[in-house]
Amino acid sequence: MSDKIPYKIYLEENEIPRQWYNVRADMKNKPAPLLNPGTGKPLGLEELSPIFCEELCRQELDSDTAYFDIPEEIQAFYKMYRPSPLVRAYFLEKALGTPAHIYYKSEGNNTSGSHKLNSAIAQAYYAKKQGLKGVTTETGAGQWGTAMSMACAYFGLDCQVFMVKCSYEQKPFRREVMRTYGAKVTPSPSLTTNVGRKLLEEFPDTTGSLGCAISEAVEAATTQEGYRYVLGSVLNQVLLHQTVIGLETKTALDKYGIKPDIIIGCAGGGSNLGGLVSPFVGEMLRGEADYRIIAVEPASCPSFTRGKFAYDFCDTGMICPLAKMYTLGSQFIPSANHAGGLRFHGMSTILSQLYYDGIIEARAVEQTSVFEAAELFARVEGTLPAPESSHAIRAAIDEALKCKETGEEKTIVFGLTGTGYFDLKAYESFNDGTMSDVIPTDSQIAESLARLPKIE
Amino acid sequence: MSDKIPYKIYLEENEIPRQWYNVRADMKNKPAPLLNPGTGKPLGLEELSPIFCEELCRQELDSDTAYFDIPEEIQAFYKMYRPSPLVRAYFLEKALGTPAHIYYKSEGNNTSGSHKLNSAIAQAYYAKKQGLKGVTTETGAGQWGTAMSMACAYFGLDCQVFMVKCSYEQKPFRREVMRTYGAKVTPSPSLTTNVGRKLLEEFPDTTGSLGCAISEAVEAATTQEGYRYVLGSVLNQVLLHQTVIGLETKTALDKYGIKPDIIIGCAGGGSNLGGLVSPFVGEMLRGEADYRIIAVEPASCPSFTRGKFAYDFCDTGMICPLAKMYTLGSQFIPSANHAGGLRFHGMSTILSQLYYDGIIEARAVEQTSVFEAAELFARVEGTLPAPESSHAIRAAIDEALKCKETGEEKTIVFGLTGTGYFDLKAYESFNDGTMSDVIPTDSQIAESLARLPKIE
């Protein structure tokens, strides 16, 4: 701890970004547009706006504007929990005996427990501004639903959350947080939508799926006057809002003259990774700097490392638009043994294009090794990490250990997306020694990919 | 938000206190000494040191030294989660429409979820320094057990936690956090101690009590070579360690030239309240300043407001020393409907003396009104508070509403001891509308007080 860099680098309140950065503006190869699954043609504002808020549709479709002003009302809310600290992992470095310098951007210091709030408050704001009554959404593990509930409570919007039934029952605490914030939480499938009723008729004992919850939320949004649907990852707009993470990280690093060699983020739909790395990728695309950027995904849901770069449905229900992305096929469902989030079959179109173009790299890690990293991190750094974030911790530790071998004093930055306080079922199975690794077979993936829609 | 004071006042790392402040040094009427229940004589080092670490015994017994240096190893650990922010509750002020300025010192930003870590790390350090193998302790709601587990993991000490059986079963997540930090968590009563075996023989279906868990932990400490017992509240040493809260608060306020009118803390055993108010009480005792200091306790366990200032046992098992304090009687057990902590029958001897001398005041609040305050706070300030902390929120809101009536622009500071992420059973009963208030009758309290030990 003799180093001059403090354990936590806090920015001043006036250093919270006032603009989001749209990395698409600097991409020569733009991410492919969303397609209407019926016509196969790019979706426009008029097709998207019955589902999403208008301003958000504009952000979704805009590949040219480099910066979007963050409205003052959102800036005010950001002050509640931002700037988030960039932490120098002195204790982890010491425990590993590595010459590497490790930093992490810690996004879990808010009740939703993750970075999801950065986009939730933006989406709630635009819904309020449009004069809507409320929004609908789905939640699996519950981070997004909690974030959206908090954001809606702040703006006095109704929030209807369809929560995958097995999570609703197994994660009653998440549900109660949402209820405390005034959200209406419905176990999905439910009797409140046509999709839900139909599914329950066919499979009365189903415990639900994210795909079904999405379909119910979209139906609820489009059949109620004054409602729109909101989504917590994958979309361009979400990555845009999440760039507050990367912009703050860059400001904090610049303040101390630190230049990272490696930037690491976990990758599910891509919201955190995209938000963290966008400003750095921008520098790379403009030829101003060079970094190694590593996406870390679960071996049980390896869309980057074993998926195909192709147009696919964004949902298992096959009602949402088609996106060109690395995908395992919309019917791919990770093993029930897979703990935590990062279970989306596809990946943000922006990140997919960047990976395809060789700007970022990717690796898959197995969950027992992820929880080993999580346990070490919790013990030495004092924060119990979310299973999702722990994928990034695993890769950061692995890179730091390589430095130990080579003696290189590299600077590693990773995103600690959140805390694991509502994920203790997964920790329990790790503590009990009953957690197993789950890796899909080649034929499982091939079978799922065989069902991709036929579009070039 | 036009005010110049930021939403969160963060101190610099080098502004973390380097000394704890011992308010006893400034008290003319010192708190009465602990007595040996057998002899009725004050306890000395030789009697305390088989139970507690030697250095901690010295801190416990020292009423004269005003400042104790914080060892460097503890300072290093404090940097992991300190300085904690002093937050200007702009959003709450706006929601209440009050001219009052409200601040809260937020201690929940660490995985143990509360201020308990401030003393846990100190107690673990002295155990390590003394060359011990480990420590034993008890935990009810789980905040203290979690804090102690984290502290022991840091110093590589064995940590044996006796967790009240009903909590062990109803709060599996707390248990898993402790296990993740390597602690051995045993449901109490257990078969591992004489006390536990005896109790189980007599009452095989008992779900345990804090009193029994204390007795088991003390037995385990004194019958294993190289172990001592640690306690998370009530003791002088604990209040001493917790003064980092008050010292940081004072530094942050001084930085912006803010002079509080009212300082509010929740009170169970007194660790948080004592830590927060000590530096301010010191000023009062030295005649340098004047404040209103309010202890807030649950109406279901009202030791200050309805108890007696007398010598009593610190535990229901009547094996621990006698302390002169405001007490409801060592056999008093709050109703099962009482949610959360703050259920100790007595109160820190320091705070008891200060209350007796009229330096601090106290009030009792009912739990449904506490959860109403908690819900409002969560919605507008973005942090789901612990039920314990919400007692202070309730009183702060009430004082702020009085200012609204009178138009006074008072400055109110309160302690937000922690987050409620592991207390969602209580929130559930509040959300469901099934929570009730529980106030002991006069005869219940009189009956319990009739059993006080006969000592003057």
PDB file of C-alpha atoms in Angstrom, chain A residues 25-201:
ATOM      1  CA  ALA A  25     -20.143   6.583 -34.600  1.00  0.00           C
ATOM      2  CA  ASP A  26     -16.478   5.539 -34.715  1.00  0.00           C
ATOM      3  CA  MET A  27     -17.048   2.097 -36.212  1.00  0.00           C
ATOM      4  CA  LYS A  28     -16.228   1.763 -39.903  1.00  0.00           C
ATOM      5  CA  ASN A  29     -18.145  -1.486 -40.059  1.00  0.00           C
ATOM      6  CA  LYS A  30     -21.420  -0.525 -38.446  1.00  0.00           C
ATOM      7  CA  PRO A  31     -23.401  -3.178 -36.617  1.00  0.00           C
ATOM      8  CA  ALA A  32     -26.021  -4.683 -38.913  1.00  0.00           C
ATOM      9  CA  PRO A  33     -29.544  -3.246 -38.509  1.00  0.00           C
ATOM     10  CA  LEU A  34     -32.401  -5.027 -36.767  1.00  0.00           C
ATOM     11  CA  LEU A  35     -34.692  -6.735 -39.277  1.00  0.00           C
ATOM     12  CA  ASN A  36     -38.421  -7.247 -39.289  1.00  0.00           C
ATOM     13  CA  PRO A  37     -38.762 -11.039 -39.115  1.00  0.00           C
ATOM     14  CA  GLY A  38     -41.796 -10.934 -41.430  1.00  0.00           C
ATOM     15  CA  THR A  39     -40.422  -8.772 -44.224  1.00  0.00           C
ATOM     16  CA  GLY A  40     -36.690  -9.266 -43.700  1.00  0.00           C
ATOM     17  CA  LYS A  41     -36.293  -5.485 -44.008  1.00  0.00           C
ATOM     18  CA  PRO A  42     -34.568  -3.104 -41.553  1.00  0.00           C
ATOM     19  CA  LEU A  43     -36.838  -1.866 -38.818  1.00  0.00           C
ATOM     20  CA  GLY A  44     -37.663   1.830 -38.694  1.00  0.00           C
ATOM     21  CA  LEU A  45     -38.926   4.180 -36.019  1.00  0.00           C
ATOM     22  CA  GLU A  46     -42.571   3.538 -36.864  1.00  0.00           C
ATOM     23  CA  GLU A  47     -42.201  -0.202 -36.318  1.00  0.00           C
ATOM     24  CA  LEU A  48     -40.187   0.087 -33.093  1.00  0.00           C
ATOM     25  CA  SER A  49     -42.084   2.905 -31.397  1.00  0.00           C
ATOM     26  CA  PRO A  50     -45.226   0.940 -30.495  1.00  0.00           C
ATOM     27  CA  ILE A  51     -42.932  -1.265 -28.382  1.00  0.00           C
ATOM     28  CA  PHE A  52     -40.207   1.082 -27.121  1.00  0.00           C
ATOM     29  CA  CYS A  53     -40.274   4.751 -26.080  1.00  0.00           C
ATOM     30  CA  GLU A  54     -39.719   7.028 -29.036  1.00  0.00           C
ATOM     31  CA  GLU A  55     -36.560   8.708 -27.821  1.00  0.00           C
ATOM     32  CA  LEU A  56     -35.073   5.301 -27.054  1.00  0.00           C
ATOM     33  CA  CYS A  57     -35.917   4.102 -30.567  1.00  0.00           C
ATOM     34  CA  ARG A  58     -33.996   7.089 -31.916  1.00  0.00           C
ATOM     35  CA  GLN A  59     -30.979   6.150 -29.834  1.00  0.00           C
ATOM     36  CA  GLU A  60     -31.357   2.564 -30.956  1.00  0.00           C
ATOM     37  CA  LEU A  61     -31.268   3.450 -34.638  1.00  0.00           C
ATOM     38  CA  ASP A  62     -28.619   6.180 -34.571  1.00  0.00           C
ATOM     39  CA  SER A  63     -25.213   4.890 -35.664  1.00  0.00           C
ATOM     40  CA  ASP A  64     -23.744   8.319 -36.407  1.00  0.00           C
ATOM     41  CA  THR A  65     -24.134  10.669 -33.460  1.00  0.00           C
ATOM     42  CA  ALA A  66     -21.060  10.225 -31.263  1.00  0.00           C
ATOM     43  CA  TYR A  67     -22.413  11.848 -28.100  1.00  0.00           C
ATOM     44  CA  PHE A  68     -25.878  12.064 -26.576  1.00  0.00           C
ATOM     45  CA  ASP A  69     -26.540  14.586 -23.815  1.00  0.00           C
ATOM     46  CA  ILE A  70     -27.592  12.988 -20.560  1.00  0.00           C
ATOM     47  CA  PRO A  71     -30.752  14.825 -19.469  1.00  0.00           C
ATOM     48  CA  GLU A  72     -30.412  16.755 -16.205  1.00  0.00           C
ATOM     49  CA  GLU A  73     -33.018  14.634 -14.423  1.00  0.00           C
ATOM     50  CA  ILE A  74     -30.922  11.523 -15.106  1.00  0.00           C
ATOM     51  CA  GLN A  75     -27.748  13.302 -14.039  1.00  0.00           C
ATOM     52  CA  ALA A  76     -29.457  14.171 -10.759  1.00  0.00           C
ATOM     53  CA  PHE A  77     -30.350  10.535 -10.168  1.00  0.00           C
ATOM     54  CA  TYR A  78     -26.844   9.374 -11.101  1.00  0.00           C
ATOM     55  CA  LYS A  79     -25.544  11.464  -8.193  1.00  0.00           C
ATOM     56  CA  MET A  80     -27.379   9.129  -5.842  1.00  0.00           C
ATOM     57  CA  TYR A  81     -24.890   6.328  -6.515  1.00  0.00           C
ATOM     58  CA  ARG A  82     -22.312   7.705  -8.926  1.00  0.00           C
ATOM     59  CA  PRO A  83     -19.465   8.287  -9.559  1.00  0.00           C
ATOM     60  CA  SER A  84     -18.778   4.690  -8.646  1.00  0.00           C
ATOM     61  CA  PRO A  85     -15.312   3.948  -7.292  1.00  0.00           C
ATOM     62  CA  LEU A  86     -12.450   2.612  -9.370  1.00  0.00           C
ATOM     63  CA  VAL A  87     -10.705   0.373  -6.881  1.00  0.00           C
ATOM     64  CA  ARG A  88      -7.040  -0.569  -6.923  1.00  0.00           C
ATOM     65  CA  ALA A  89      -7.075  -4.258  -5.956  1.00  0.00           C
ATOM     66  CA  TYR A  90      -4.035  -3.990  -3.670  1.00  0.00           C
ATOM     67  CA  PHE A  91      -5.212  -6.872  -1.498  1.00  0.00           C
ATOM     68  CA  LEU A  92      -5.841  -9.164  -4.461  1.00  0.00           C
ATOM     69  CA  GLU A  93      -2.462  -8.295  -5.998  1.00  0.00           C
ATOM     70  CA  LYS A  94      -0.797  -9.162  -2.709  1.00  0.00           C
ATOM     71  CA  ALA A  95      -2.700 -12.434  -2.361  1.00  0.00           C
ATOM     72  CA  LEU A  96      -1.665 -13.423  -5.891  1.00  0.00           C
ATOM     73  CA  GLY A  97       1.911 -12.196  -5.501  1.00  0.00           C
ATOM     74  CA  THR A  98       1.673 -10.623  -8.940  1.00  0.00           C
ATOM     75  CA  PRO A  99       3.597  -7.625 -10.276  1.00  0.00           C
ATOM     76  CA  ALA A 100       0.469  -6.688 -12.238  1.00  0.00           C
ATOM     77  CA  HIS A 101      -1.587  -3.680 -11.193  1.00  0.00           C
ATOM     78  CA  ILE A 102      -5.248  -4.598 -10.978  1.00  0.00           C
ATOM     79  CA  TYR A 103      -8.149  -2.155 -10.933  1.00  0.00           C
ATOM     80  CA  TYR A 104     -11.864  -2.757 -10.911  1.00  0.00           C
ATOM     81  CA  LYS A 105     -14.775  -0.443 -11.547  1.00  0.00           C
ATOM     82  CA  SER A 106     -17.287  -1.290  -8.847  1.00  0.00           C
ATOM     83  CA  GLU A 107     -20.900  -0.863  -9.933  1.00  0.00           C
ATOM     84  CA  GLY A 108     -22.709  -2.749  -7.172  1.00  0.00           C
ATOM     85  CA  ASN A 109     -23.062   0.048  -4.644  1.00  0.00           C
ATOM     86  CA  ASN A 110     -26.775   0.608  -5.067  1.00  0.00           C
ATOM     87  CA  THR A 111     -29.758  -1.406  -3.914  1.00  0.00           C
ATOM     88  CA  SER A 112     -30.361  -3.000  -7.313  1.00  0.00           C
ATOM     89  CA  GLY A 113     -26.861  -4.382  -6.773  1.00  0.00           C
ATOM     90  CA  SER A 114     -25.533  -3.899 -10.283  1.00  0.00           C
ATOM     91  CA  HIS A 115     -24.803  -1.589 -13.184  1.00  0.00           C
ATOM     92  CA  LYS A 116     -28.318  -2.175 -14.566  1.00  0.00           C
ATOM     93  CA  LEU A 117     -29.586   0.974 -12.856  1.00  0.00           C
ATOM     94  CA  ASN A 118     -27.552   3.144 -15.281  1.00  0.00           C
ATOM     95  CA  SER A 119     -29.878   2.241 -18.117  1.00  0.00           C
ATOM     96  CA  ALA A 120     -33.036   1.659 -16.069  1.00  0.00           C
ATOM     97  CA  ILE A 121     -33.150   5.289 -14.945  1.00  0.00           C
ATOM     98  CA  ALA A 122     -32.638   6.475 -18.519  1.00  0.00           C
ATOM     99  CA  GLN A 123     -35.419   4.285 -19.853  1.00  0.00           C
ATOM    100  CA  ALA A 124     -37.771   5.350 -17.051  1.00  0.00           C
ATOM    101  CA  TYR A 125     -36.963   8.998 -17.723  1.00  0.00           C
ATOM    102  CA  TYR A 126     -37.845   8.781 -21.422  1.00  0.00           C
ATOM    103  CA  ALA A 127     -41.044   6.900 -20.585  1.00  0.00           C
ATOM    104  CA  LYS A 128     -42.019   9.650 -18.145  1.00  0.00           C
ATOM    105  CA  LYS A 129     -41.097  12.340 -20.663  1.00  0.00           C
ATOM    106  CA  GLN A 130     -43.320  10.685 -23.250  1.00  0.00           C
ATOM    107  CA  GLY A 131     -46.220  10.908 -20.794  1.00  0.00           C
ATOM    108  CA  LEU A 132     -46.578   7.167 -20.348  1.00  0.00           C
ATOM    109  CA  LYS A 133     -48.307   5.556 -17.387  1.00  0.00           C
ATOM    110  CA  GLY A 134     -45.801   2.818 -16.990  1.00  0.00           C
ATOM    111  CA  VAL A 135     -43.540   0.170 -18.423  1.00  0.00           C
ATOM    112  CA  THR A 136     -43.435  -3.591 -18.600  1.00  0.00           C
ATOM    113  CA  THR A 137     -40.409  -5.809 -18.493  1.00  0.00           C
ATOM    114  CA  GLU A 138     -39.185  -9.258 -17.612  1.00  0.00           C
ATOM    115  CA  THR A 139     -36.580 -10.374 -15.149  1.00  0.00           C
ATOM    116  CA  GLY A 140     -34.740 -13.625 -14.605  1.00  0.00           C
ATOM    117  CA  ALA A 141     -32.176 -13.443 -11.837  1.00  0.00           C
ATOM    118  CA  GLY A 142     -33.780 -10.166 -10.822  1.00  0.00           C
ATOM    119  CA  GLN A 143     -31.094  -7.469 -11.169  1.00  0.00           C
ATOM    120  CA  TRP A 144     -32.832  -5.776 -14.061  1.00  0.00           C
ATOM    121  CA  GLY A 145     -36.287  -5.983 -12.519  1.00  0.00           C
ATOM    122  CA  THR A 146     -34.983  -4.452  -9.305  1.00  0.00           C
ATOM    123  CA  ALA A 147     -33.210  -1.664 -11.162  1.00  0.00           C
ATOM    124  CA  MET A 148     -36.315  -0.886 -13.195  1.00  0.00           C
ATOM    125  CA  SER A 149     -38.481  -0.875 -10.053  1.00  0.00           C
ATOM    126  CA  MET A 150     -36.174   1.645  -8.411  1.00  0.00           C
ATOM    127  CA  ALA A 151     -36.128   3.838 -11.506  1.00  0.00           C
ATOM    128  CA  CYS A 152     -39.922   3.768 -11.859  1.00  0.00           C
ATOM    129  CA  ALA A 153     -40.434   4.564  -8.171  1.00  0.00           C
ATOM    130  CA  TYR A 154     -38.257   7.647  -8.673  1.00  0.00           C
ATOM    131  CA  PHE A 155     -40.338   8.945 -11.575  1.00  0.00           C
ATOM    132  CA  GLY A 156     -43.703   7.759 -10.249  1.00  0.00           C
ATOM    133  CA  LEU A 157     -44.253   5.298 -13.097  1.00  0.00           C
ATOM    134  CA  ASP A 158     -46.107   2.016 -12.869  1.00  0.00           C
ATOM    135  CA  CYS A 159     -43.716  -0.916 -13.230  1.00  0.00           C
ATOM    136  CA  GLN A 160     -44.967  -4.355 -14.235  1.00  0.00           C
ATOM    137  CA  VAL A 161     -42.363  -7.079 -13.964  1.00  0.00           C
ATOM    138  CA  PHE A 162     -42.846 -10.565 -15.323  1.00  0.00           C
ATOM    139  CA  MET A 163     -40.515 -12.706 -13.268  1.00  0.00           C
ATOM    140  CA  VAL A 164     -39.634 -16.219 -14.433  1.00  0.00           C
ATOM    141  CA  LYS A 165     -41.718 -18.408 -12.127  1.00  0.00           C
ATOM    142  CA  CYS A 166     -38.871 -20.494 -10.750  1.00  0.00           C
ATOM    143  CA  SER A 167     -36.965 -17.306  -9.848  1.00  0.00           C
ATOM    144  CA  TYR A 168     -40.126 -15.817  -8.338  1.00  0.00           C
ATOM    145  CA  GLU A 169     -40.326 -18.788  -6.033  1.00  0.00           C
ATOM    146  CA  GLN A 170     -36.602 -19.334  -5.406  1.00  0.00           C
ATOM    147  CA  LYS A 171     -35.666 -15.678  -5.069  1.00  0.00           C
ATOM    148  CA  PRO A 172     -38.413 -14.274  -2.846  1.00  0.00           C
ATOM    149  CA  PHE A 173     -36.049 -11.584  -1.566  1.00  0.00           C
ATOM    150  CA  ARG A 174     -35.522 -10.049  -4.990  1.00  0.00           C
ATOM    151  CA  ARG A 175     -39.271 -10.056  -5.411  1.00  0.00           C
ATOM    152  CA  GLU A 176     -39.701  -8.247  -2.082  1.00  0.00           C
ATOM    153  CA  VAL A 177     -37.184  -5.560  -3.022  1.00  0.00           C
ATOM    154  CA  MET A 178     -39.190  -4.904  -6.181  1.00  0.00           C
ATOM    155  CA  ARG A 179     -42.447  -4.821  -4.233  1.00  0.00           C
ATOM    156  CA  THR A 180     -40.920  -2.408  -1.716  1.00  0.00           C
ATOM    157  CA  TYR A 181     -40.235  -0.110  -4.659  1.00  0.00           C
ATOM    158  CA  GLY A 182     -43.885  -0.411  -5.627  1.00  0.00           C
ATOM    159  CA  ALA A 183     -43.513  -2.706  -8.639  1.00  0.00           C
ATOM    160  CA  LYS A 184     -46.163  -5.251  -9.568  1.00  0.00           C
ATOM    161  CA  VAL A 185     -44.338  -8.560  -9.840  1.00  0.00           C
ATOM    162  CA  THR A 186     -46.109 -11.391 -11.660  1.00  0.00           C
ATOM    163  CA  PRO A 187     -44.780 -14.932 -11.888  1.00  0.00           C
ATOM    164  CA  SER A 188     -44.432 -15.924 -15.525  1.00  0.00           C
ATOM    165  CA  PRO A 189     -46.149 -17.660 -17.228  1.00  0.00           C
ATOM    166  CA  SER A 190     -49.244 -15.953 -15.871  1.00  0.00           C
ATOM    167  CA  LEU A 191     -52.953 -15.838 -16.582  1.00  0.00           C
ATOM    168  CA  THR A 192     -52.777 -12.103 -17.351  1.00  0.00           C
ATOM    169  CA  THR A 193     -51.636 -12.496 -20.988  1.00  0.00           C
ATOM    170  CA  ASN A 194     -52.698 -14.591 -23.975  1.00  0.00           C
ATOM    171  CA  VAL A 195     -49.183 -15.979 -24.320  1.00  0.00           C
ATOM    172  CA  GLY A 196     -49.159 -16.973 -20.660  1.00  0.00           C
ATOM    173  CA  ARG A 197     -52.622 -18.518 -20.659  1.00  0.00           C
ATOM    174  CA  LYS A 198     -51.837 -20.524 -23.786  1.00  0.00           C
ATOM    175  CA  LEU A 199     -48.605 -21.840 -22.333  1.00  0.00           C
ATOM    176  CA  LEU A 200     -50.181 -22.735 -18.996  1.00  0.00           C
ATOM    177  CA  GLU A 201     -52.943 -24.630 -20.790  1.00  0.00           C
TER     178      GLU A 201
END
